[in-house]
Amino acid sequence: VKRYQNYPVQQTKSFRPSNEVVRGDAPIDSETVFRRDYPEHQLPKREAARPAAGNLKPEGVQDFTSSYQNEFHERSTERRKPYKPDTARPELAAFTAQPSYR
């Protein structure tokens, strides 16, 4: 008694590509798609930007101060003493209490 019956089935063709090297007839050149699509264009040299003849020196006198310097003057304040004392004395007595944690 056969457990499995054979059916006539065609074998599936492999999807794996063949390991054969495909060689072209054209010689190898260094022209890439990027070089072909985006050629280098010659650009004229740009001149340095220079201000117009009338804008070189401002007219009038400049005091080089701002409205903040003119309106808000520095106020003198007293230096506060630090809250923490300068010296601290350690407790010389032995600890006699029972701790509440275990």
Short mmCIF file of C-alpha atoms in Angstrom, two decimals:
data_model
loop_
_atom_site.label_atom_id
_atom_site.label_comp_id
_atom_site.label_asym_id
_atom_site.label_seq_id
_atom_site.Cartn_x
_atom_site.Cartn_y
_atom_site.Cartn_z
CA VAL A 1 0.00 0.00 0.00
CA LYS A 2 1.45 3.37 -1.07
CA ARG A 3 0.94 6.21 1.35
CA TYR A 4 1.55 8.97 -1.21
CA GLN A 5 0.40 8.91 -4.79
CA ASN A 6 2.67 10.51 -7.45
CA TYR A 7 1.10 13.08 -9.75
CA PRO A 8 2.66 14.29 -13.02
CA VAL A 9 3.87 17.81 -12.15
CA GLN A 10 6.35 20.03 -14.01
CA GLN A 11 9.36 21.17 -12.01
CA THR A 12 9.36 24.88 -11.13
CA LYS A 13 12.02 26.95 -12.89
CA SER A 14 14.53 28.60 -10.53
CA PHE A 15 14.38 32.36 -10.02
CA ARG A 16 18.08 32.54 -9.21
CA PRO A 17 20.11 34.33 -11.92
CA SER A 18 22.79 32.43 -13.74
CA ASN A 19 26.43 32.92 -12.74
CA GLU A 20 27.57 33.70 -16.28
CA VAL A 21 29.34 37.00 -16.99
CA VAL A 22 27.67 39.11 -19.68
CA ARG A 23 30.26 41.13 -21.61
CA GLY A 24 29.46 44.01 -23.89
CA ASP A 25 31.17 44.79 -27.21
CA ALA A 26 31.66 48.54 -26.55
CA PRO A 27 34.90 49.78 -24.97
CA ILE A 28 34.79 51.07 -21.39
CA ASP A 29 34.81 54.87 -21.08
CA SER A 30 34.70 57.22 -18.10
CA GLU A 31 31.53 59.04 -19.13
CA THR A 32 28.82 58.52 -16.55
CA VAL A 33 25.15 59.39 -16.75
CA PHE A 34 25.69 62.31 -14.35
CA ARG A 35 28.55 63.73 -16.44
CA ARG A 36 26.51 63.40 -19.60
CA ASP A 37 23.32 64.93 -18.15
CA TYR A 38 24.98 67.73 -16.15
CA PRO A 39 27.97 69.10 -18.06
CA GLU A 40 30.21 71.71 -16.44
CA HIS A 41 29.50 75.22 -17.74
CA GLN A 42 32.02 78.07 -17.77
CA LEU A 43 30.92 80.90 -15.49
CA PRO A 44 32.23 84.48 -15.67
CA LYS A 45 34.21 85.71 -12.66
CA ARG A 46 32.19 87.89 -10.33
CA GLU A 47 33.50 91.22 -9.15
CA ALA A 48 33.68 92.00 -5.45
CA ALA A 49 30.73 93.99 -4.12
CA ARG A 50 31.72 97.56 -3.33
CA PRO A 51 29.54 100.23 -1.76
CA ALA A 52 28.45 103.17 -3.84
CA ALA A 53 30.59 106.32 -3.69
CA GLY A 54 28.08 108.26 -1.54
CA ASN A 55 27.61 105.54 1.11
CA LEU A 56 31.16 105.24 2.39
CA LYS A 57 30.97 107.57 5.42
CA PRO A 58 27.82 108.51 7.36
CA GLU A 59 27.00 112.16 7.88
CA GLY A 60 26.90 113.78 11.31
CA VAL A 61 28.40 112.82 14.66
CA GLN A 62 27.89 109.36 16.16
CA ASP A 63 28.08 108.82 19.92
CA PHE A 64 28.00 104.97 19.70
CA THR A 65 25.52 104.57 22.57
CA SER A 66 22.24 102.71 22.66
CA SER A 67 18.90 103.60 24.23
CA TYR A 68 19.56 100.92 26.86
CA GLN A 69 22.80 102.63 27.91
CA ASN A 70 21.07 106.03 27.99
CA GLU A 71 17.88 105.05 29.89
CA PHE A 72 18.98 102.30 32.30
CA HIS A 73 21.78 103.34 34.62
CA GLU A 74 23.64 100.96 36.89
CA ARG A 75 22.57 101.17 40.55
CA SER A 76 24.88 100.35 43.40
CA THR A 77 23.68 97.59 45.72
CA GLU A 78 25.05 96.25 48.97
CA ARG A 79 26.46 92.78 48.92
CA ARG A 80 24.34 90.44 51.01
CA LYS A 81 25.94 88.20 53.58
CA PRO A 82 25.67 84.48 52.88
CA TYR A 83 23.02 82.59 54.83
CA LYS A 84 25.35 79.71 55.64
CA PRO A 85 27.61 80.48 58.62
CA ASP A 86 31.35 80.63 58.06
CA THR A 87 32.16 78.00 60.69
CA ALA A 88 30.27 74.92 61.78
CA ARG A 89 31.01 73.05 65.02
CA PRO A 90 30.48 69.28 65.02
CA GLU A 91 28.41 67.75 67.80
CA LEU A 92 30.79 66.25 70.36
CA ALA A 93 28.22 64.16 72.29
CA ALA A 94 27.67 60.48 71.42
CA PHE A 95 24.45 59.40 69.68
CA THR A 96 22.21 57.73 72.30
CA ALA A 97 18.84 57.40 70.55
CA GLN A 98 17.47 54.22 68.97
CA PRO A 99 16.92 54.39 65.18
CA SER A 100 13.37 53.59 64.04
CA TYR A 101 14.39 51.80 60.84
CA ARG A 102 15.60 48.20 60.62
#
